[in-house]
């Protein structure tokens, strides 16, 4: 297969065929994000995208491609007509395809009409991955996410109403020490409103080509240590109400592995966090990246 630059996908898309519909991220502003800093955003020529699908069709054994992930950072920025064209061709080339997925920016979801989202769902868009990062407006502003908590809620509900599953991600420690409480409680509020099918937690890491890394090394950003991350998680779990959400904090960056279903497992998860905090028993964490 042919790819431009580094390609990222969620862990749950490990066995998916990755097709780049766009290159980079249309926003590329978030102060903590390193993923597409070396790419200039563009939507790929659709003929090239279809050619990639055909190459994959010839490369993989019949029946092997069951899932397709549309990279790079925010495939839903593409107009619906073109998205549907690509998705319909993908389904014809791979009749065994069970779902198509993509990262999605909240503003792109909001730009689409409810009918357009339903059309995408009917064409196979089964799940989208949305970085909530934080439900706190000040933090969202500080990290230049370009979206408010209210817009996150509206976008999340709109996607779910169209029948598209939603996987959201929060970054532990993103508000630093000054916004620990607000980050936890306001993120819990946003999740409680949306009630996504999946919720994952990463822990903030500092990557060298980012603005946040510079803030961190120059002392402008006060990072949380493990006990404070636990305090933040306890506040989040104590305030969230999202019945049925599959909850995971099992990324390499997490100090403590947590998995369960909200709200059923909430008390068990709280006990696990309290126990780690009391015994000071954490996984190794690497605070700066490449
Ligand atoms: S976090 Fe998402 S929206 Fe922000 S720069 Fe990275 S890919 Fe783009």
XYZ file of C-alpha atoms in Angstrom, residues 5-204:
200
model
C 4.026 10.443 5.815
C 3.231 8.879 9.174
C -0.248 7.412 9.426
C -2.182 7.247 12.705
C -5.217 5.193 13.648
C -7.013 4.316 16.898
C -5.857 1.065 18.590
C -9.213 -0.555 17.826
C -8.526 -0.140 14.086
C -5.392 -2.300 14.217
C -6.781 -4.814 11.725
C -8.416 -2.253 9.422
C -7.326 -1.327 5.934
C -6.157 2.287 6.185
C -6.956 4.533 3.246
C -5.835 8.176 3.255
C -8.708 10.315 2.091
C -7.069 13.466 3.407
C -3.488 14.317 4.228
C -2.838 15.883 7.628
C -5.317 17.773 9.786
C -7.372 20.705 8.488
C -6.831 22.561 11.783
C -3.445 21.391 13.013
C -3.474 23.986 15.814
C -3.820 21.975 19.037
C -0.882 22.824 21.283
C -0.415 19.244 22.562
C -0.717 17.411 19.221
C 2.310 16.263 17.267
C 0.671 13.991 14.754
C 0.398 16.046 11.573
C 2.713 19.002 12.236
C 4.908 17.998 9.278
C 2.019 17.796 6.806
C 0.208 20.489 4.854
C -3.475 19.675 4.818
C -5.173 18.665 1.608
C -8.003 16.491 0.420
C -6.595 13.838 -1.887
C -7.569 13.482 -5.494
C -10.473 11.020 -5.419
C -9.077 9.026 -8.356
C -5.946 8.361 -6.282
C -8.068 7.249 -3.319
C -10.026 4.834 -5.515
C -6.757 3.577 -6.990
C -5.570 2.800 -3.417
C -8.753 0.831 -2.798
C -8.215 -1.122 -6.019
C -4.568 -1.801 -5.111
C -5.737 -3.168 -1.753
C -8.379 -5.271 -3.473
C -5.638 -6.923 -5.553
C -3.244 -7.210 -2.598
C -5.379 -8.778 0.135
C -6.954 -12.232 -0.074
C -10.701 -12.305 -0.747
C -12.699 -11.706 2.438
C -9.706 -10.284 4.379
C -10.771 -6.599 4.458
C -13.652 -6.286 6.870
C -12.974 -2.780 8.163
C -11.668 0.387 6.527
C -10.319 3.407 8.424
C -10.317 6.675 6.480
C -7.204 8.649 7.486
C -5.734 11.209 8.167
C -6.934 13.520 10.913
C -10.513 14.468 10.043
C -12.018 12.692 7.038
C -15.447 14.219 7.675
C -14.134 17.564 6.444
C -14.661 16.111 2.943
C -17.997 17.029 1.374
C -20.631 14.343 1.637
C -20.948 13.713 -2.079
C -17.258 12.753 -2.268
C -17.318 10.760 0.969
C -20.279 8.744 -0.285
C -18.559 8.182 -3.634
C -15.488 6.710 -1.913
C -17.497 4.691 0.613
C -19.793 3.224 -2.023
C -16.819 2.221 -4.180
C -15.197 0.639 -1.120
C -18.316 -1.405 -0.416
C -18.507 -2.593 -4.017
C -14.831 -3.588 -4.050
C -15.056 -5.304 -0.642
C -18.527 -6.868 -0.338
C -17.518 -8.393 3.012
C -16.885 -4.925 4.516
C -18.510 -4.630 7.940
C -17.787 -0.989 8.700
C -15.967 2.176 7.749
C -14.581 4.543 10.386
C -12.678 7.812 10.698
C -11.452 10.459 13.080
C -13.945 13.324 13.115
C -13.658 16.925 14.252
C -16.771 18.248 16.069
C -17.077 21.226 13.718
C -17.179 18.917 10.697
C -20.010 16.948 12.289
C -21.855 20.211 12.940
C -21.363 21.300 9.316
C -23.246 18.263 8.068
C -27.047 18.090 8.066
C -28.778 15.293 10.003
C -29.720 13.749 6.627
C -26.098 13.816 5.454
C -24.973 12.015 8.610
C -27.668 9.382 8.149
C -26.536 8.941 4.525
C -22.987 8.334 5.786
C -24.263 5.855 8.344
C -26.228 4.028 5.624
C -23.126 3.958 3.418
C -21.236 2.110 6.165
C -19.815 4.743 8.519
C -20.142 2.696 11.689
C -18.021 4.614 14.178
C -16.214 7.937 14.463
C -13.420 8.821 16.872
C -13.667 12.276 18.410
C -11.011 13.852 20.615
C -12.941 15.615 23.359
C -9.625 16.228 25.149
C -11.449 18.238 27.857
C -14.957 19.413 28.653
C -13.622 22.642 30.138
C -13.914 25.700 27.901
C -10.837 27.427 29.282
C -8.677 24.378 28.660
C -10.148 23.942 25.169
C -9.247 27.573 24.457
C -5.776 27.256 25.979
C -4.933 24.198 23.874
C -6.435 25.841 20.752
C -8.878 23.027 20.103
C -11.115 25.450 18.206
C -14.354 24.164 19.699
C -16.387 24.746 22.865
C -17.829 22.199 25.264
C -21.331 23.123 24.063
C -20.311 22.444 20.459
C -18.787 19.115 21.516
C -22.085 18.150 23.123
C -24.110 19.221 20.094
C -21.820 17.366 17.677
C -21.729 14.216 19.798
C -25.490 14.057 20.155
C -25.971 14.744 16.454
C -23.689 11.855 15.427
C -25.356 9.467 17.848
C -28.809 10.504 16.659
C -27.764 9.584 13.110
C -26.906 6.104 14.424
C -23.140 6.509 14.139
C -21.283 5.080 17.139
C -19.075 7.505 18.970
C -15.721 6.868 20.580
C -14.448 9.855 22.575
C -11.093 10.519 24.133
C -10.063 12.650 27.117
C -6.505 13.611 28.028
C -5.739 13.266 31.748
C -3.789 16.236 33.054
C -4.533 18.516 30.102
C -5.438 21.444 32.348
C -2.310 21.088 34.441
C -2.454 21.767 38.164
C -4.477 25.005 37.966
C -7.438 23.360 36.123
C -7.428 19.865 37.661
C -10.879 20.195 39.233
C -12.506 21.969 36.272
C -11.025 19.489 33.786
C -12.419 16.510 35.690
C -15.857 17.901 36.479
C -16.559 19.628 33.172
C -15.352 16.610 31.182
C -17.710 14.441 33.247
C -20.543 16.856 32.401
C -19.904 16.658 28.646
C -19.691 12.856 28.692
C -22.846 12.629 30.810
C -24.683 14.718 28.209
C -23.480 12.765 25.181
C -23.238 9.262 26.646
C -20.920 7.978 23.890
C -20.622 4.260 23.211
C -16.899 4.350 24.057
C -14.697 6.582 26.183
C -10.932 6.376 26.422
C -8.426 8.212 28.613
C -4.825 8.974 27.685
C -2.379 10.753 29.951
C -0.868 13.979 28.678
